[in-house]
Amino acid sequence: MQDDIRRVAESFKKQANVLAQEESIQHFEMQKEKYKKEYTAFIDSYEQDICYLCGKPFKTISMATPCAHWLLRRCKFKKKDFPKIVENYDFYQISAFLRWVANAESRVRNINNLKEESSDRKIFEVTIKWKNVEWTFDCSKNDFEGHAGTKTDFPHWHFQMRIDGNQFINFNDYHIPLSKDDQLKIVLENDPDSGFIHSFGPGGQGMQEHMDRFAESPDEFIENALSTSNPEEGSVHMQSIIRGPEDGIPGEKIDAAMKMARETGKTLAHCFRVVLGDEEGVSMSTIASPAESVPEIAKRTERKRR
Ligand SMILES: [Zn+2]
Ligand SMILES: [Zn+2]
């Protein structure tokens, strides 16, 4: 049933390959520019509690124009009206909107799209938190293929929404169809040869992209990181292991690093690197891991098939 999607994906790849390098850079720049404009418009509205998608305040609900902003639950949105939203917006559109919203509130910290915490059986498994609301998007390989021999034999995803920690929409309430566009993006993203990486734009990054940045250029990452005394605010926990020479690290060097950390707000990992940089016989390594405050991915228990 997904043969046509695969065919479209194949032809997309061929087209992409023939695109001249120059052209593809131009395309990428245009896309970036478009996202930047959209994002600026989004932030302007967000700060006034207005939805950038429909132009109405977050607290209004109009049945004539179903909108993804209902999911923020600042309006009297009822669970039974959820299908109206997904008739108008597909998975990638809803994800982008909720990521932008979460990012505007607390950067990457409340977007858990960590691959490490997700099961191999999943196409995607992402939990996003914003204020008192938590959304989880879940799609297993079985969902993507469609549950054969049932009414839900079409490619779909599942959604959970909690308000103040209480269930509002359950994973099994809806089998939400993946749009053709969703399916194409998923096929391309899971094909290492396609060279396709979907971007959710400037406000769309989650913890995975954040951790990727550490892996790519740890020095830069550590240098730019700011330490926080409030554990609720951090996104990454950094642990440094310092190996000193036999006679130890001079106490005044340690004091200097601590003082620098206090005064600049930079992380200890960074300050030790600066202070102990040219010290003979000192080696340092830093391990970064997602902070405790990153919400856990809400897990869906799949029905066992007999
Ligand atoms: Zn709206
Ligand atoms: Zn399913």
PDB file of C-alpha atoms and ligand atoms in Angstrom:
ATOM      1  CA  MET A   1       0.000   0.000   0.000  1.00  0.00           C
ATOM      2  CA  GLN A   2       2.971   2.273   0.478  1.00  0.00           C
ATOM      3  CA  ASP A   3       4.405   1.448  -2.922  1.00  0.00           C
ATOM      4  CA  ASP A   4       3.343   4.764  -4.371  1.00  0.00           C
ATOM      5  CA  ILE A   5       5.066   6.610  -1.522  1.00  0.00           C
ATOM      6  CA  ARG A   6       8.258   4.662  -2.141  1.00  0.00           C
ATOM      7  CA  ARG A   7       8.006   5.456  -5.851  1.00  0.00           C
ATOM      8  CA  VAL A   8       7.604   9.166  -5.155  1.00  0.00           C
ATOM      9  CA  ALA A   9      10.514   8.975  -2.707  1.00  0.00           C
ATOM     10  CA  GLU A  10      12.684   7.332  -5.362  1.00  0.00           C
ATOM     11  CA  SER A  11      11.904   9.976  -7.932  1.00  0.00           C
ATOM     12  CA  PHE A  12      12.480  12.706  -5.351  1.00  0.00           C
ATOM     13  CA  LYS A  13      15.928  11.266  -4.688  1.00  0.00           C
ATOM     14  CA  LYS A  14      16.749  11.181  -8.401  1.00  0.00           C
ATOM     15  CA  GLN A  15      15.630  14.777  -8.773  1.00  0.00           C
ATOM     16  CA  ALA A  16      17.615  15.817  -5.736  1.00  0.00           C
ATOM     17  CA  ASN A  17      20.701  14.172  -7.181  1.00  0.00           C
ATOM     18  CA  VAL A  18      20.464  16.036 -10.445  1.00  0.00           C
ATOM     19  CA  LEU A  19      19.946  19.364  -8.727  1.00  0.00           C
ATOM     20  CA  ALA A  20      23.138  21.275  -9.206  1.00  0.00           C
ATOM     21  CA  GLN A  21      25.040  21.896  -5.997  1.00  0.00           C
ATOM     22  CA  GLU A  22      24.566  25.615  -6.440  1.00  0.00           C
ATOM     23  CA  GLU A  23      20.864  25.271  -6.891  1.00  0.00           C
ATOM     24  CA  SER A  24      20.439  23.119  -3.817  1.00  0.00           C
ATOM     25  CA  ILE A  25      22.357  25.610  -1.697  1.00  0.00           C
ATOM     26  CA  GLN A  26      20.142  28.346  -3.038  1.00  0.00           C
ATOM     27  CA  HIS A  27      17.085  26.276  -2.212  1.00  0.00           C
ATOM     28  CA  PHE A  28      18.386  25.652   1.287  1.00  0.00           C
ATOM     29  CA  GLU A  29      19.056  29.360   1.823  1.00  0.00           C
ATOM     30  CA  MET A  30      15.585  30.241   0.587  1.00  0.00           C
ATOM     31  CA  GLN A  31      14.046  27.694   2.909  1.00  0.00           C
ATOM     32  CA  LYS A  32      16.077  29.073   5.814  1.00  0.00           C
ATOM     33  CA  GLU A  33      15.024  32.616   4.987  1.00  0.00           C
ATOM     34  CA  LYS A  34      11.374  31.552   4.811  1.00  0.00           C
ATOM     35  CA  TYR A  35      11.585  29.807   8.168  1.00  0.00           C
ATOM     36  CA  LYS A  36      13.262  32.821   9.734  1.00  0.00           C
ATOM     37  CA  LYS A  37      10.464  35.139   8.589  1.00  0.00           C
ATOM     38  CA  GLU A  38       7.807  32.713   9.742  1.00  0.00           C
ATOM     39  CA  TYR A  39       9.507  32.294  13.067  1.00  0.00           C
ATOM     40  CA  THR A  40       9.728  36.029  13.686  1.00  0.00           C
ATOM     41  CA  ALA A  41       6.011  36.318  12.924  1.00  0.00           C
ATOM     42  CA  PHE A  42       5.340  33.381  15.221  1.00  0.00           C
ATOM     43  CA  ILE A  43       7.238  34.907  18.167  1.00  0.00           C
ATOM     44  CA  ASP A  44       5.536  38.291  17.713  1.00  0.00           C
ATOM     45  CA  SER A  45       2.119  36.630  17.982  1.00  0.00           C
ATOM     46  CA  TYR A  46       3.160  34.198  20.705  1.00  0.00           C
ATOM     47  CA  GLU A  47       4.185  37.029  22.987  1.00  0.00           C
ATOM     48  CA  GLN A  48       0.677  38.464  22.699  1.00  0.00           C
ATOM     49  CA  ASP A  49      -0.979  35.050  23.260  1.00  0.00           C
ATOM     50  CA  ILE A  50      -2.112  35.080  19.667  1.00  0.00           C
ATOM     51  CA  CYS A  51      -1.929  32.109  17.337  1.00  0.00           C
ATOM     52  CA  TYR A  52       0.234  32.728  14.315  1.00  0.00           C
ATOM     53  CA  LEU A  53      -1.545  30.037  12.308  1.00  0.00           C
ATOM     54  CA  CYS A  54      -5.101  31.410  12.484  1.00  0.00           C
ATOM     55  CA  GLY A  55      -4.480  34.909  13.843  1.00  0.00           C
ATOM     56  CA  LYS A  56      -6.877  34.434  16.766  1.00  0.00           C
ATOM     57  CA  PRO A  57      -6.073  34.627  20.500  1.00  0.00           C
ATOM     58  CA  PHE A  58      -5.057  31.281  22.047  1.00  0.00           C
ATOM     59  CA  LYS A  59      -8.121  31.426  24.257  1.00  0.00           C
ATOM     60  CA  THR A  60     -10.635  31.445  21.404  1.00  0.00           C
ATOM     61  CA  ILE A  61     -12.071  28.386  19.719  1.00  0.00           C
ATOM     62  CA  SER A  62     -14.000  28.629  16.497  1.00  0.00           C
ATOM     63  CA  MET A  63     -15.500  25.449  15.073  1.00  0.00           C
ATOM     64  CA  ALA A  64     -15.422  26.985  11.603  1.00  0.00           C
ATOM     65  CA  THR A  65     -11.626  27.182  11.630  1.00  0.00           C
ATOM     66  CA  PRO A  66     -10.148  24.252  13.541  1.00  0.00           C
ATOM     67  CA  CYS A  67      -6.608  25.064  14.615  1.00  0.00           C
ATOM     68  CA  ALA A  68      -3.566  23.425  16.183  1.00  0.00           C
ATOM     69  CA  HIS A  69      -3.584  26.112  18.887  1.00  0.00           C
ATOM     70  CA  TRP A  70      -6.540  24.330  20.502  1.00  0.00           C
ATOM     71  CA  LEU A  71      -3.985  21.809  21.765  1.00  0.00           C
ATOM     72  CA  LEU A  72      -2.538  24.470  24.068  1.00  0.00           C
ATOM     73  CA  ARG A  73      -5.838  24.174  25.911  1.00  0.00           C
ATOM     74  CA  ARG A  74      -6.125  27.890  26.684  1.00  0.00           C
ATOM     75  CA  CYS A  75      -9.585  27.628  25.091  1.00  0.00           C
ATOM     76  CA  LYS A  76     -12.472  25.281  25.881  1.00  0.00           C
ATOM     77  CA  PHE A  77     -11.204  22.532  23.651  1.00  0.00           C
ATOM     78  CA  LYS A  78     -12.862  19.155  24.122  1.00  0.00           C
ATOM     79  CA  LYS A  79     -11.345  15.797  23.337  1.00  0.00           C
ATOM     80  CA  LYS A  80     -14.106  14.944  20.847  1.00  0.00           C
ATOM     81  CA  ASP A  81     -13.026  17.890  18.691  1.00  0.00           C
ATOM     82  CA  PHE A  82      -9.513  16.553  18.230  1.00  0.00           C
ATOM     83  CA  PRO A  83     -10.302  14.900  14.847  1.00  0.00           C
ATOM     84  CA  LYS A  84     -11.135  18.355  13.458  1.00  0.00           C
ATOM     85  CA  ILE A  85      -7.573  19.487  14.131  1.00  0.00           C
ATOM     86  CA  VAL A  86      -5.962  16.529  12.400  1.00  0.00           C
ATOM     87  CA  GLU A  87      -8.235  16.970   9.391  1.00  0.00           C
ATOM     88  CA  ASN A  88      -6.619  20.364   8.889  1.00  0.00           C
ATOM     89  CA  TYR A  89      -3.052  19.813  10.034  1.00  0.00           C
ATOM     90  CA  ASP A  90      -0.841  16.832   9.468  1.00  0.00           C
ATOM     91  CA  PHE A  91       1.760  15.310  11.756  1.00  0.00           C
ATOM     92  CA  TYR A  92       4.668  17.516  10.660  1.00  0.00           C
ATOM     93  CA  GLN A  93       2.596  20.700  10.865  1.00  0.00           C
ATOM     94  CA  ILE A  94       1.300  19.937  14.356  1.00  0.00           C
ATOM     95  CA  SER A  95       4.788  18.893  15.514  1.00  0.00           C
ATOM     96  CA  ALA A  96       6.352  22.063  14.164  1.00  0.00           C
ATOM     97  CA  PHE A  97       3.781  24.249  15.910  1.00  0.00           C
ATOM     98  CA  LEU A  98       4.090  22.500  19.278  1.00  0.00           C
ATOM     99  CA  ARG A  99       7.884  22.440  19.074  1.00  0.00           C
ATOM    100  CA  TRP A 100       7.956  26.176  18.380  1.00  0.00           C
ATOM    101  CA  VAL A 101       5.635  26.820  21.312  1.00  0.00           C
ATOM    102  CA  ALA A 102       7.721  24.678  23.694  1.00  0.00           C
ATOM    103  CA  ASN A 103      10.917  26.247  22.409  1.00  0.00           C
ATOM    104  CA  ALA A 104       9.552  29.751  22.958  1.00  0.00           C
ATOM    105  CA  GLU A 105       8.899  28.872  26.589  1.00  0.00           C
ATOM    106  CA  SER A 106      12.002  26.899  27.517  1.00  0.00           C
ATOM    107  CA  ARG A 107      14.247  26.202  24.514  1.00  0.00           C
ATOM    108  CA  VAL A 108      15.132  22.579  23.747  1.00  0.00           C
ATOM    109  CA  ARG A 109      14.695  21.285  27.288  1.00  0.00           C
ATOM    110  CA  ASN A 110      11.016  20.343  27.039  1.00  0.00           C
ATOM    111  CA  ILE A 111      11.256  18.564  23.715  1.00  0.00           C
ATOM    112  CA  ASN A 112      12.328  14.987  24.274  1.00  0.00           C
ATOM    113  CA  ASN A 113      13.029  13.489  20.870  1.00  0.00           C
ATOM    114  CA  LEU A 114      16.089  11.587  22.099  1.00  0.00           C
ATOM    115  CA  LYS A 115      16.720   8.535  19.935  1.00  0.00           C
ATOM    116  CA  GLU A 116      18.470   6.846  22.825  1.00  0.00           C
ATOM    117  CA  GLU A 117      15.280   6.940  24.883  1.00  0.00           C
ATOM    118  CA  SER A 118      13.113   5.751  22.041  1.00  0.00           C
ATOM    119  CA  SER A 119      12.481   2.154  21.072  1.00  0.00           C
ATOM    120  CA  ASP A 120      13.882   0.676  17.823  1.00  0.00           C
ATOM    121  CA  ARG A 121      10.382  -0.339  16.837  1.00  0.00           C
ATOM    122  CA  LYS A 122       9.333   3.278  16.601  1.00  0.00           C
ATOM    123  CA  ILE A 123       9.330   5.542  13.587  1.00  0.00           C
ATOM    124  CA  PHE A 124       8.935   8.433  15.983  1.00  0.00           C
ATOM    125  CA  GLU A 125       8.325   8.769  19.716  1.00  0.00           C
ATOM    126  CA  VAL A 126       8.475  12.328  20.996  1.00  0.00           C
ATOM    127  CA  THR A 127       7.190  14.024  24.136  1.00  0.00           C
ATOM    128  CA  ILE A 128       6.795  17.790  24.283  1.00  0.00           C
ATOM    129  CA  LYS A 129       5.911  19.776  27.389  1.00  0.00           C
ATOM    130  CA  TRP A 130       4.598  23.297  27.547  1.00  0.00           C
ATOM    131  CA  LYS A 131       3.298  24.941  30.737  1.00  0.00           C
ATOM    132  CA  ASN A 132       0.869  22.409  32.275  1.00  0.00           C
ATOM    133  CA  VAL A 133       0.353  20.415  29.063  1.00  0.00           C
ATOM    134  CA  GLU A 134       2.261  17.421  27.743  1.00  0.00           C
ATOM    135  CA  TRP A 135       1.887  15.899  24.270  1.00  0.00           C
ATOM    136  CA  THR A 136       3.330  12.641  22.973  1.00  0.00           C
ATOM    137  CA  PHE A 137       3.514  11.605  19.315  1.00  0.00           C
ATOM    138  CA  ASP A 138       3.980   7.916  18.743  1.00  0.00           C
ATOM    139  CA  CYS A 139       4.292   5.860  15.581  1.00  0.00           C
ATOM    140  CA  SER A 140       5.621   2.314  15.512  1.00  0.00           C
ATOM    141  CA  LYS A 141       6.621   0.420  12.385  1.00  0.00           C
ATOM    142  CA  ASN A 142       3.290  -1.455  12.679  1.00  0.00           C
ATOM    143  CA  ASP A 143       1.374   1.819  12.699  1.00  0.00           C
ATOM    144  CA  PHE A 144       3.270   3.040   9.657  1.00  0.00           C
ATOM    145  CA  GLU A 145       2.440  -0.127   7.736  1.00  0.00           C
ATOM    146  CA  GLY A 146      -1.162  -0.029   9.005  1.00  0.00           C
ATOM    147  CA  HIS A 147      -2.679  -2.722  11.211  1.00  0.00           C
ATOM    148  CA  ALA A 148      -3.343  -5.407   8.597  1.00  0.00           C
ATOM    149  CA  GLY A 149      -6.746  -7.078   8.670  1.00  0.00           C
ATOM    150  CA  THR A 150      -8.300  -4.332  10.810  1.00  0.00           C
ATOM    151  CA  LYS A 151     -10.163  -1.124  10.130  1.00  0.00           C
ATOM    152  CA  THR A 152      -6.904   0.714  10.765  1.00  0.00           C
ATOM    153  CA  ASP A 153      -4.926  -0.804   7.903  1.00  0.00           C
ATOM    154  CA  PHE A 154      -3.696   2.656   6.808  1.00  0.00           C
ATOM    155  CA  PRO A 155      -0.467   4.452   7.834  1.00  0.00           C
ATOM    156  CA  HIS A 156      -1.190   6.331  11.037  1.00  0.00           C
ATOM    157  CA  TRP A 157       0.177   7.684  14.302  1.00  0.00           C
ATOM    158  CA  HIS A 158      -1.028   7.859  17.893  1.00  0.00           C
ATOM    159  CA  PHE A 159      -1.312  10.831  20.200  1.00  0.00           C
ATOM    160  CA  GLN A 160      -1.481  11.320  23.942  1.00  0.00           C
ATOM    161  CA  MET A 161      -2.236  14.549  25.744  1.00  0.00           C
ATOM    162  CA  ARG A 162      -2.029  15.185  29.464  1.00  0.00           C
ATOM    163  CA  ILE A 163      -3.158  18.263  31.343  1.00  0.00           C
ATOM    164  CA  ASP A 164      -1.703  18.796  34.817  1.00  0.00           C
ATOM    165  CA  GLY A 165      -0.479  15.202  34.582  1.00  0.00           C
ATOM    166  CA  ASN A 166      -3.982  13.813  33.942  1.00  0.00           C
ATOM    167  CA  GLN A 167      -4.971  11.904  30.812  1.00  0.00           C
ATOM    168  CA  PHE A 168      -6.947  14.061  28.383  1.00  0.00           C
ATOM    169  CA  ILE A 169      -6.429  12.133  25.136  1.00  0.00           C
ATOM    170  CA  ASN A 170      -5.218   8.525  25.250  1.00  0.00           C
ATOM    171  CA  PHE A 171      -2.941   6.849  22.722  1.00  0.00           C
ATOM    172  CA  ASN A 172      -5.653   4.394  21.741  1.00  0.00           C
ATOM    173  CA  ASP A 173      -8.372   6.993  21.270  1.00  0.00           C
ATOM    174  CA  TYR A 174      -7.345   7.815  17.721  1.00  0.00           C
ATOM    175  CA  HIS A 175      -5.563   6.292  14.757  1.00  0.00           C
ATOM    176  CA  ILE A 176      -4.538   9.471  12.990  1.00  0.00           C
ATOM    177  CA  PRO A 177      -3.807   9.074   9.270  1.00  0.00           C
ATOM    178  CA  LEU A 178      -0.371  10.172   8.117  1.00  0.00           C
ATOM    179  CA  SER A 179      -0.718  12.548   5.180  1.00  0.00           C
ATOM    180  CA  LYS A 180       1.041  11.767   1.884  1.00  0.00           C
ATOM    181  CA  ASP A 181       3.460  14.535   2.753  1.00  0.00           C
ATOM    182  CA  ASP A 182       4.134  13.008   6.204  1.00  0.00           C
ATOM    183  CA  GLN A 183       4.738   9.607   4.635  1.00  0.00           C
ATOM    184  CA  LEU A 184       7.139  10.974   2.044  1.00  0.00           C
ATOM    185  CA  LYS A 185       9.159  12.804   4.712  1.00  0.00           C
ATOM    186  CA  ILE A 186       9.288   9.702   6.902  1.00  0.00           C
ATOM    187  CA  VAL A 187      10.438   7.460   4.046  1.00  0.00           C
ATOM    188  CA  LEU A 188      13.130   9.946   3.019  1.00  0.00           C
ATOM    189  CA  GLU A 189      14.287  10.608   6.565  1.00  0.00           C
ATOM    190  CA  ASN A 190      14.729   6.899   7.191  1.00  0.00           C
ATOM    191  CA  ASP A 191      16.688   6.395   4.003  1.00  0.00           C
ATOM    192  CA  PRO A 192      20.343   7.191   4.652  1.00  0.00           C
ATOM    193  CA  ASP A 193      20.967   7.551   0.892  1.00  0.00           C
ATOM    194  CA  SER A 194      18.385  10.270   0.417  1.00  0.00           C
ATOM    195  CA  GLY A 195      20.463  12.980   2.047  1.00  0.00           C
ATOM    196  CA  PHE A 196      17.189  14.395   3.299  1.00  0.00           C
ATOM    197  CA  ILE A 197      17.072  15.894   6.769  1.00  0.00           C
ATOM    198  CA  HIS A 198      13.828  17.454   7.839  1.00  0.00           C
ATOM    199  CA  SER A 199      14.202  20.657   9.767  1.00  0.00           C
ATOM    200  CA  PHE A 200      11.518  22.120  11.985  1.00  0.00           C
ATOM    201  CA  GLY A 201      13.088  25.528  11.528  1.00  0.00           C
ATOM    202  CA  PRO A 202      14.770  27.867  14.015  1.00  0.00           C
ATOM    203  CA  GLY A 203      12.403  27.115  16.911  1.00  0.00           C
ATOM    204  CA  GLY A 204      12.047  23.447  16.172  1.00  0.00           C
ATOM    205  CA  GLN A 205      15.101  21.889  17.721  1.00  0.00           C
ATOM    206  CA  GLY A 206      14.737  19.323  20.442  1.00  0.00           C
ATOM    207  CA  MET A 207      17.115  17.555  22.804  1.00  0.00           C
ATOM    208  CA  GLN A 208      18.389  15.243  20.064  1.00  0.00           C
ATOM    209  CA  GLU A 209      19.640  18.112  17.895  1.00  0.00           C
ATOM    210  CA  HIS A 210      21.081  19.712  21.034  1.00  0.00           C
ATOM    211  CA  MET A 211      23.039  16.592  21.970  1.00  0.00           C
ATOM    212  CA  ASP A 212      24.113  16.193  18.324  1.00  0.00           C
ATOM    213  CA  ARG A 213      25.669  19.644  18.536  1.00  0.00           C
ATOM    214  CA  PHE A 214      27.704  18.563  21.557  1.00  0.00           C
ATOM    215  CA  ALA A 215      28.878  15.449  19.705  1.00  0.00           C
ATOM    216  CA  GLU A 216      29.861  17.485  16.633  1.00  0.00           C
ATOM    217  CA  SER A 217      31.808  20.257  18.347  1.00  0.00           C
ATOM    218  CA  PRO A 218      32.184  19.642  22.076  1.00  0.00           C
ATOM    219  CA  ASP A 219      34.620  22.538  22.631  1.00  0.00           C
ATOM    220  CA  GLU A 220      32.285  25.090  21.161  1.00  0.00           C
ATOM    221  CA  PHE A 221      29.342  23.588  22.998  1.00  0.00           C
ATOM    222  CA  ILE A 222      31.094  23.707  26.369  1.00  0.00           C
ATOM    223  CA  GLU A 223      32.336  27.221  25.747  1.00  0.00           C
ATOM    224  CA  ASN A 224      28.859  28.529  24.977  1.00  0.00           C
ATOM    225  CA  ALA A 225      27.005  26.657  27.677  1.00  0.00           C
ATOM    226  CA  LEU A 226      25.832  28.640  30.678  1.00  0.00           C
ATOM    227  CA  SER A 227      25.590  27.035  34.053  1.00  0.00           C
ATOM    228  CA  THR A 228      22.446  27.283  36.078  1.00  0.00           C
ATOM    229  CA  SER A 229      21.944  26.912  39.784  1.00  0.00           C
ATOM    230  CA  ASN A 230      18.338  25.936  39.227  1.00  0.00           C
ATOM    231  CA  PRO A 231      18.206  22.277  38.173  1.00  0.00           C
ATOM    232  CA  GLU A 232      14.821  22.914  36.540  1.00  0.00           C
ATOM    233  CA  GLU A 233      16.423  25.192  33.985  1.00  0.00           C
ATOM    234  CA  GLY A 234      19.241  23.103  32.612  1.00  0.00           C
ATOM    235  CA  SER A 235      18.985  21.000  29.487  1.00  0.00           C
ATOM    236  CA  VAL A 236      22.312  19.212  29.673  1.00  0.00           C
ATOM    237  CA  HIS A 237      24.184  17.802  32.609  1.00  0.00           C
ATOM    238  CA  MET A 238      27.939  18.048  32.189  1.00  0.00           C
ATOM    239  CA  GLN A 239      30.338  16.009  34.182  1.00  0.00           C
ATOM    240  CA  SER A 240      34.056  16.605  33.883  1.00  0.00           C
ATOM    241  CA  ILE A 241      36.747  14.183  34.795  1.00  0.00           C
ATOM    242  CA  ILE A 242      40.085  15.822  35.480  1.00  0.00           C
ATOM    243  CA  ARG A 243      43.239  13.806  35.758  1.00  0.00           C
ATOM    244  CA  GLY A 244      46.031  15.731  37.388  1.00  0.00           C
ATOM    245  CA  PRO A 245      49.770  15.136  37.667  1.00  0.00           C
ATOM    246  CA  GLU A 246      51.163  13.031  40.541  1.00  0.00           C
ATOM    247  CA  ASP A 247      51.527  15.951  42.911  1.00  0.00           C
ATOM    248  CA  GLY A 248      47.947  17.019  42.272  1.00  0.00           C
ATOM    249  CA  ILE A 249      46.355  20.164  40.907  1.00  0.00           C
ATOM    250  CA  PRO A 250      47.315  23.333  42.800  1.00  0.00           C
ATOM    251  CA  GLY A 251      44.509  24.509  45.057  1.00  0.00           C
ATOM    252  CA  GLU A 252      44.707  28.062  43.746  1.00  0.00           C
ATOM    253  CA  LYS A 253      43.979  26.801  40.215  1.00  0.00           C
ATOM    254  CA  ILE A 254      40.841  25.111  41.459  1.00  0.00           C
ATOM    255  CA  ASP A 255      39.821  28.274  43.317  1.00  0.00           C
ATOM    256  CA  ALA A 256      40.446  30.322  40.173  1.00  0.00           C
ATOM    257  CA  ALA A 257      38.222  28.049  38.099  1.00  0.00           C
ATOM    258  CA  MET A 258      35.427  28.206  40.675  1.00  0.00           C
ATOM    259  CA  LYS A 259      35.695  31.982  40.858  1.00  0.00           C
ATOM    260  CA  MET A 260      35.581  32.261  37.081  1.00  0.00           C
ATOM    261  CA  ALA A 261      32.492  30.056  36.958  1.00  0.00           C
ATOM    262  CA  ARG A 262      30.760  32.216  39.569  1.00  0.00           C
ATOM    263  CA  GLU A 263      31.636  35.471  37.870  1.00  0.00           C
ATOM    264  CA  THR A 264      30.992  34.565  34.249  1.00  0.00           C
ATOM    265  CA  GLY A 265      28.092  32.147  34.605  1.00  0.00           C
ATOM    266  CA  LYS A 266      29.988  29.715  32.380  1.00  0.00           C
ATOM    267  CA  THR A 267      30.050  26.044  33.265  1.00  0.00           C
ATOM    268  CA  LEU A 268      32.751  24.577  35.499  1.00  0.00           C
ATOM    269  CA  ALA A 269      33.685  22.303  32.607  1.00  0.00           C
ATOM    270  CA  HIS A 270      34.585  25.376  30.575  1.00  0.00           C
ATOM    271  CA  CYS A 271      36.372  27.232  33.396  1.00  0.00           C
ATOM    272  CA  PHE A 272      38.552  24.249  34.286  1.00  0.00           C
ATOM    273  CA  ARG A 273      39.484  23.946  30.638  1.00  0.00           C
ATOM    274  CA  VAL A 274      40.548  27.592  30.546  1.00  0.00           C
ATOM    275  CA  VAL A 275      42.398  27.612  33.874  1.00  0.00           C
ATOM    276  CA  LEU A 276      44.070  24.231  33.509  1.00  0.00           C
ATOM    277  CA  GLY A 277      44.586  24.534  29.765  1.00  0.00           C
ATOM    278  CA  ASP A 278      48.383  24.654  29.753  1.00  0.00           C
ATOM    279  CA  GLU A 279      48.964  22.907  33.055  1.00  0.00           C
ATOM    280  CA  GLU A 280      51.491  20.118  32.642  1.00  0.00           C
ATOM    281  CA  GLY A 281      50.159  16.588  32.991  1.00  0.00           C
ATOM    282  CA  VAL A 282      46.488  17.525  33.204  1.00  0.00           C
ATOM    283  CA  SER A 283      43.908  15.800  31.051  1.00  0.00           C
ATOM    284  CA  MET A 284      40.210  16.495  31.025  1.00  0.00           C
ATOM    285  CA  SER A 285      37.195  14.829  29.567  1.00  0.00           C
ATOM    286  CA  THR A 286      33.603  15.962  29.749  1.00  0.00           C
ATOM    287  CA  ILE A 287      30.537  13.791  29.494  1.00  0.00           C
ATOM    288  CA  ALA A 288      27.275  15.454  28.559  1.00  0.00           C
ATOM    289  CA  SER A 289      23.931  13.844  29.232  1.00  0.00           C
ATOM    290  CA  PRO A 290      20.347  15.103  29.114  1.00  0.00           C
ATOM    291  CA  ALA A 291      19.435  16.839  32.366  1.00  0.00           C
ATOM    292  CA  GLU A 292      17.046  15.341  34.895  1.00  0.00           C
ATOM    293  CA  SER A 293      14.523  18.062  34.106  1.00  0.00           C
ATOM    294  CA  VAL A 294      13.984  16.842  30.524  1.00  0.00           C
ATOM    295  CA  PRO A 295      10.544  15.194  30.517  1.00  0.00           C
ATOM    296  CA  GLU A 296      10.519  11.460  29.974  1.00  0.00           C
ATOM    297  CA  ILE A 297       9.013  10.099  26.796  1.00  0.00           C
ATOM    298  CA  ALA A 298       5.538   8.886  27.725  1.00  0.00           C
ATOM    299  CA  LYS A 299       5.444   5.249  26.699  1.00  0.00           C
ATOM    300  CA  ARG A 300       2.591   3.637  24.872  1.00  0.00           C
ATOM    301  CA  THR A 301       1.908  -0.016  25.542  1.00  0.00           C
ATOM    302  CA  GLU A 302       1.025  -1.622  22.267  1.00  0.00           C
ATOM    303  CA  ARG A 303      -1.666  -4.219  22.128  1.00  0.00           C
ATOM    304  CA  LYS A 304      -0.225  -7.660  21.619  1.00  0.00           C
ATOM    305  CA  ARG A 305      -1.445  -9.149  18.389  1.00  0.00           C
ATOM    306  CA  ARG A 306      -2.472 -12.780  18.487  1.00  0.00           C
TER     307      ARG A 306
HETATM  308 ZN    ZN B   1      -4.805  29.085  15.766  1.00  0.00          ZN
HETATM  309 ZN    ZN B   2      -1.769   1.912  15.652  1.00  0.00          ZN
END
